[in-house]
């Protein structure tokens, strides 16, 4: 059974005439008649009763007409969906996002714009810190992720800058520093700090340590949190102080005070990162929207 046979059959029924159907399809009448005859032979039933003026459906023809009409509708839908998928308007997108970035206005705006332009794409967000995001992007488990410090020496990863984040000192409100803030990183030497293990996000960790070394500061780690959100929770509980991205203020309670330091000038690049080998049209469309949304690009 061929698709054109269904098309010819449906046209004949629609026009109620073999000759009119042939003219509408710009097909020779004998060729159209032959294809419908071949269809009937393959099915082993008579679909059309030939009348002196036009045609009529047999009982088998009426049943087949309903099924063939649905097949035609499905084919039209399949064609439309294929076109939409090729232009990034249909499909799925799996993204990584850290807890702290979930309230960042620029990310919310990117997602809103993408939703307006590709409403049929299913988007899944996974809350992960930067290190695991990189691993999952490499493995193809994430299409892309919003993260700090993409490994620039890894050709399997591509990225586009979304925003930059400053760092600040987060202290409990009842800490003496809330009233008499330190001015420089070196003032923090010997002070118990809440930190994170290097294995959680090596690039971020190494950048911070390099900057601290240049400023004459070595963190004294008294307690660790698995990510910035966990560290903020410990500061909120009054367990100590920490250096966190300024955006953590969006998540902080009144019991935490954020303080600037004169030599804490390191700006953290937040990028949308994806696997270079991922050629998904949906991903490409999302990247285009992200690039258009970032104001400085």
Short mmCIF file of C-alpha atoms in Angstrom, two decimals:
data_model
loop_
_atom_site.label_atom_id
_atom_site.label_comp_id
_atom_site.label_asym_id
_atom_site.label_seq_id
_atom_site.Cartn_x
_atom_site.Cartn_y
_atom_site.Cartn_z
CA UNK A 1 0.00 0.00 0.00
CA UNK A 2 1.38 3.39 -1.02
CA UNK A 3 0.63 6.82 0.39
CA UNK A 4 -0.34 8.10 -3.05
CA UNK A 5 -2.97 5.35 -3.33
CA UNK A 6 -4.59 6.63 -0.13
CA UNK A 7 -4.37 10.17 -1.49
CA UNK A 8 -6.04 9.18 -4.77
CA UNK A 9 -8.76 7.23 -2.97
CA UNK A 10 -9.55 10.09 -0.59
CA UNK A 11 -9.65 12.60 -3.45
CA UNK A 12 -12.07 10.41 -5.39
CA UNK A 13 -14.38 10.20 -2.37
CA UNK A 14 -14.11 13.92 -1.70
CA UNK A 15 -15.07 14.85 -5.28
CA UNK A 16 -17.48 11.97 -5.78
CA UNK A 17 -15.93 11.35 -9.17
CA UNK A 18 -12.80 9.72 -10.55
CA UNK A 19 -12.48 12.29 -13.34
CA UNK A 20 -12.87 15.29 -10.99
CA UNK A 21 -10.34 13.81 -8.59
CA UNK A 22 -7.86 13.30 -11.44
CA UNK A 23 -8.23 16.92 -12.54
CA UNK A 24 -7.78 18.22 -8.97
CA UNK A 25 -4.57 16.20 -8.56
CA UNK A 26 -3.28 16.93 -12.07
CA UNK A 27 -3.10 13.20 -12.74
CA UNK A 28 -4.29 11.32 -15.82
CA UNK A 29 -7.62 9.62 -15.13
CA UNK A 30 -6.46 6.16 -16.22
CA UNK A 31 -3.44 6.39 -13.86
CA UNK A 32 -5.66 7.36 -10.90
CA UNK A 33 -8.15 4.61 -11.73
CA UNK A 34 -5.35 2.06 -11.91
CA UNK A 35 -3.91 3.04 -8.52
CA UNK A 36 -7.30 2.76 -6.81
CA UNK A 37 -7.82 -0.61 -8.48
CA UNK A 38 -4.38 -1.75 -7.24
CA UNK A 39 -5.36 -0.62 -3.74
CA UNK A 40 -8.57 -2.64 -3.87
CA UNK A 41 -6.69 -5.70 -5.08
CA UNK A 42 -4.17 -5.41 -2.25
CA UNK A 43 -6.92 -5.05 0.33
CA UNK A 44 -8.99 -7.80 -1.25
CA UNK A 45 -12.19 -5.72 -1.08
CA UNK A 46 -14.13 -3.34 -3.32
CA UNK A 47 -13.98 0.20 -1.97
CA UNK A 48 -15.85 2.15 -4.63
CA UNK A 49 -18.96 1.30 -6.55
CA UNK A 50 -18.80 2.78 -10.06
CA UNK A 51 -22.05 4.49 -11.02
CA UNK A 52 -23.19 6.01 -14.33
CA UNK A 53 -22.56 9.39 -12.74
CA UNK A 54 -19.76 9.28 -10.24
CA UNK A 55 -18.96 6.78 -7.53
CA UNK A 56 -20.29 5.54 -4.18
CA UNK A 57 -18.58 3.98 -1.19
CA UNK A 58 -19.21 0.35 -0.39
CA UNK A 59 -19.54 -0.78 3.25
CA UNK A 60 -15.85 -1.69 3.20
CA UNK A 61 -15.10 1.63 1.51
CA UNK A 62 -16.84 3.63 4.24
CA UNK A 63 -14.80 1.93 6.95
CA UNK A 64 -11.58 2.32 5.00
CA UNK A 65 -12.36 5.98 4.31
CA UNK A 66 -12.43 6.78 8.05
CA UNK A 67 -9.15 4.95 8.63
CA UNK A 68 -7.47 6.48 5.57
CA UNK A 69 -8.60 9.98 6.60
CA UNK A 70 -6.97 9.51 10.01
CA UNK A 71 -3.78 8.24 8.36
CA UNK A 72 -3.71 11.32 6.13
CA UNK A 73 -4.21 13.61 9.14
CA UNK A 74 -1.43 11.79 10.97
CA UNK A 75 0.88 12.21 7.97
CA UNK A 76 0.16 15.93 7.80
CA UNK A 77 0.80 16.22 11.53
CA UNK A 78 4.02 14.20 11.22
CA UNK A 79 5.25 16.53 8.47
CA UNK A 80 4.46 19.62 10.54
CA UNK A 81 6.16 18.15 13.60
CA UNK A 82 9.25 17.26 11.57
CA UNK A 83 9.48 20.83 10.30
CA UNK A 84 9.00 22.21 13.83
CA UNK A 85 11.65 19.86 15.21
CA UNK A 86 14.12 20.93 12.51
CA UNK A 87 13.68 24.59 13.51
CA UNK A 88 13.88 23.98 17.26
CA UNK A 89 10.17 24.53 17.91
CA UNK A 90 9.41 20.99 19.02
CA UNK A 91 11.32 18.54 21.17
CA UNK A 92 12.89 18.41 24.62
CA UNK A 93 15.54 20.42 26.43
CA UNK A 94 17.25 19.31 29.64
CA UNK A 95 19.10 22.04 31.56
CA UNK A 96 21.30 22.23 34.64
CA UNK A 97 20.97 25.10 37.10
CA UNK A 98 22.46 25.79 40.50
CA UNK A 99 20.12 26.53 43.39
CA UNK A 100 21.44 30.08 43.75
CA UNK A 101 20.88 30.85 40.06
CA UNK A 102 17.23 29.84 40.15
CA UNK A 103 16.19 33.40 41.07
CA UNK A 104 18.63 35.22 38.79
CA UNK A 105 16.58 37.63 36.60
CA UNK A 106 18.60 37.05 33.42
CA UNK A 107 17.97 33.29 33.53
CA UNK A 108 14.26 33.79 34.16
CA UNK A 109 14.14 36.15 31.16
CA UNK A 110 15.91 33.63 28.89
CA UNK A 111 13.43 30.92 29.89
CA UNK A 112 10.46 33.26 29.34
CA UNK A 113 11.66 34.22 25.87
CA UNK A 114 12.30 30.61 24.94
CA UNK A 115 8.82 29.66 26.14
CA UNK A 116 7.27 32.37 23.95
CA UNK A 117 9.24 31.32 20.86
CA UNK A 118 9.07 27.54 21.34
CA UNK A 119 5.97 26.76 23.45
CA UNK A 120 5.88 23.12 22.31
CA UNK A 121 9.35 22.29 23.63
CA UNK A 122 9.37 20.38 26.92
CA UNK A 123 11.96 21.88 29.31
CA UNK A 124 13.38 20.00 32.30
CA UNK A 125 15.50 21.80 34.94
CA UNK A 126 17.93 19.91 37.16
CA UNK A 127 19.41 21.68 40.18
CA UNK A 128 23.12 20.83 40.22
CA UNK A 129 26.32 22.60 41.16
CA UNK A 130 28.75 23.49 38.38
CA UNK A 131 31.07 20.46 38.58
CA UNK A 132 28.41 17.76 38.15
CA UNK A 133 26.78 19.84 35.43
CA UNK A 134 30.00 19.70 33.38
CA UNK A 135 30.18 15.92 33.81
CA UNK A 136 26.58 15.42 32.69
CA UNK A 137 26.94 17.76 29.72
CA UNK A 138 29.96 15.78 28.55
CA UNK A 139 28.00 12.53 28.98
CA UNK A 140 25.00 13.84 27.05
CA UNK A 141 22.73 13.66 30.10
CA UNK A 142 22.17 17.44 30.00
CA UNK A 143 21.72 19.50 26.85
CA UNK A 144 23.18 22.56 28.56
CA UNK A 145 23.75 24.13 31.96
CA UNK A 146 24.15 27.50 33.65
CA UNK A 147 27.43 27.27 35.53
CA UNK A 148 30.59 29.01 36.71
CA UNK A 149 34.02 28.40 35.18
CA UNK A 150 33.72 26.16 32.16
CA UNK A 151 37.03 24.30 31.61
CA UNK A 152 38.43 26.42 28.79
CA UNK A 153 40.94 23.74 27.73
CA UNK A 154 38.16 21.24 26.97
CA UNK A 155 37.19 21.35 23.26
CA UNK A 156 34.12 19.21 23.92
CA UNK A 157 32.48 22.16 25.71
CA UNK A 158 31.19 25.43 24.28
CA UNK A 159 29.71 28.34 26.19
CA UNK A 160 28.28 31.82 26.01
CA UNK A 161 28.49 34.41 28.79
CA UNK A 162 25.21 35.11 30.58
CA UNK A 163 26.32 37.42 33.39
CA UNK A 164 29.15 38.10 35.82
CA UNK A 165 28.85 37.81 39.57
CA UNK A 166 30.85 39.55 42.29
CA UNK A 167 31.77 37.84 45.55
CA UNK A 168 30.91 39.10 49.02
CA UNK A 169 31.56 38.12 52.63
CA UNK A 170 28.43 36.66 54.27
CA UNK A 171 28.33 36.92 58.08
CA UNK A 172 25.66 36.29 60.72
CA UNK A 173 23.93 39.53 61.70
CA UNK A 174 24.97 39.06 65.34
CA UNK A 175 28.65 38.77 64.29
CA UNK A 176 30.97 41.63 65.38
CA UNK A 177 31.85 42.05 61.70
CA UNK A 178 28.27 43.04 60.91
CA UNK A 179 28.95 46.27 62.84
CA UNK A 180 32.68 46.61 62.19
CA UNK A 181 33.30 45.05 58.77
CA UNK A 182 36.76 43.88 57.65
CA UNK A 183 38.15 45.75 54.67
CA UNK A 184 40.49 43.27 53.01
CA UNK A 185 40.80 39.53 52.49
CA UNK A 186 43.93 39.38 54.65
CA UNK A 187 41.79 40.49 57.59
CA UNK A 188 40.12 37.07 57.44
CA UNK A 189 43.32 35.08 58.09
CA UNK A 190 42.89 32.76 61.05
CA UNK A 191 39.13 33.20 61.13
CA UNK A 192 37.00 30.04 60.97
CA UNK A 193 35.24 29.92 57.59
CA UNK A 194 32.56 27.76 56.03
CA UNK A 195 33.93 26.39 52.76
CA UNK A 196 33.30 23.73 50.12
CA UNK A 197 35.38 20.73 49.01
CA UNK A 198 37.46 21.15 45.86
CA UNK A 199 35.94 18.03 44.31
CA UNK A 200 32.53 19.69 44.17
CA UNK A 201 33.62 22.21 41.50
CA UNK A 202 37.41 22.23 40.86
CA UNK A 203 37.58 25.18 38.43
CA UNK A 204 35.67 27.48 40.76
CA UNK A 205 37.73 26.36 43.75
CA UNK A 206 41.06 26.88 41.98
CA UNK A 207 40.14 30.34 40.72
CA UNK A 208 39.19 31.44 44.20
CA UNK A 209 42.33 30.03 45.81
CA UNK A 210 44.56 31.69 43.21
CA UNK A 211 42.92 35.04 43.85
CA UNK A 212 43.13 34.61 47.62
CA UNK A 213 46.82 33.69 47.42
CA UNK A 214 47.55 36.89 45.51
CA UNK A 215 45.68 38.85 48.17
CA UNK A 216 47.67 37.22 51.02
CA UNK A 217 44.75 35.23 52.32
CA UNK A 218 44.51 31.51 53.15
CA UNK A 219 41.04 30.35 54.29
CA UNK A 220 40.90 28.51 57.60
CA UNK A 221 38.21 25.93 56.91
CA UNK A 222 36.22 25.03 60.02
CA UNK A 223 33.17 23.54 58.30
CA UNK A 224 32.18 22.50 54.79
CA UNK A 225 28.98 22.68 52.75
CA UNK A 226 28.39 20.73 49.55
CA UNK A 227 27.46 23.85 47.56
CA UNK A 228 26.81 27.59 47.94
CA UNK A 229 23.20 27.00 48.99
CA UNK A 230 24.30 24.66 51.79
CA UNK A 231 27.00 27.11 52.87
CA UNK A 232 24.42 29.91 53.02
CA UNK A 233 22.22 27.72 55.21
CA UNK A 234 25.10 27.25 57.66
CA UNK A 235 25.75 31.01 57.77
CA UNK A 236 22.03 31.60 58.34
CA UNK A 237 22.21 29.19 61.28
CA UNK A 238 25.03 31.30 62.77
CA UNK A 239 27.67 28.60 62.24
CA UNK A 240 30.24 30.96 60.76
CA UNK A 241 31.17 33.22 57.85
CA UNK A 242 31.62 32.49 54.15
CA UNK A 243 32.54 34.04 50.84
CA UNK A 244 29.61 33.66 48.46
CA UNK A 245 28.39 35.02 45.11
CA UNK A 246 26.50 38.27 45.58
CA UNK A 247 23.37 36.67 44.10
CA UNK A 248 23.09 34.62 47.31
CA UNK A 249 21.48 37.74 48.77
CA UNK A 250 18.31 36.85 46.86
CA UNK A 251 18.07 33.66 48.95
CA UNK A 252 19.32 34.97 52.30
CA UNK A 253 17.24 35.65 55.39
CA UNK A 254 17.54 38.82 57.49
CA UNK A 255 19.89 36.99 59.85
CA UNK A 256 22.69 37.21 57.23
CA UNK A 257 24.60 40.36 56.26
CA UNK A 258 26.59 40.63 53.02
CA UNK A 259 29.73 42.76 53.11
CA UNK A 260 32.03 43.91 50.29
CA UNK A 261 35.82 43.63 50.61
CA UNK A 262 38.12 46.12 48.90
CA UNK A 263 40.30 43.48 47.23
CA UNK A 264 37.60 40.89 46.55
CA UNK A 265 37.30 42.02 42.93
CA UNK A 266 37.11 38.63 41.28
CA UNK A 267 34.16 38.51 38.88
CA UNK A 268 32.74 35.07 38.30
CA UNK A 269 31.60 34.38 34.72
CA UNK A 270 28.24 32.65 34.58
CA UNK A 271 27.93 30.85 31.25
CA UNK A 272 25.40 28.76 29.42
CA UNK A 273 27.52 25.70 28.57
CA UNK A 274 26.76 22.83 26.17
CA UNK A 275 28.47 19.91 24.46
CA UNK A 276 30.05 21.09 21.20
CA UNK A 277 28.94 17.88 19.46
CA UNK A 278 25.28 18.43 20.36
CA UNK A 279 23.59 19.59 17.14
CA UNK A 280 20.02 19.60 18.49
CA UNK A 281 17.98 22.37 16.77
CA UNK A 282 16.18 22.94 20.09
CA UNK A 283 19.52 23.55 21.83
CA UNK A 284 20.71 25.82 19.03
CA UNK A 285 17.53 27.87 19.31
CA UNK A 286 17.95 28.14 23.10
CA UNK A 287 21.57 29.29 22.70
CA UNK A 288 20.50 31.95 20.19
CA UNK A 289 17.90 33.27 22.61
CA UNK A 290 20.42 33.28 25.47
CA UNK A 291 22.89 35.28 23.38
CA UNK A 292 20.23 37.77 22.35
CA UNK A 293 19.07 38.21 25.96
CA UNK A 294 22.45 39.02 27.54
CA UNK A 295 22.58 42.86 27.36
CA UNK A 296 26.27 43.31 26.53
CA UNK A 297 26.28 41.01 23.52
#
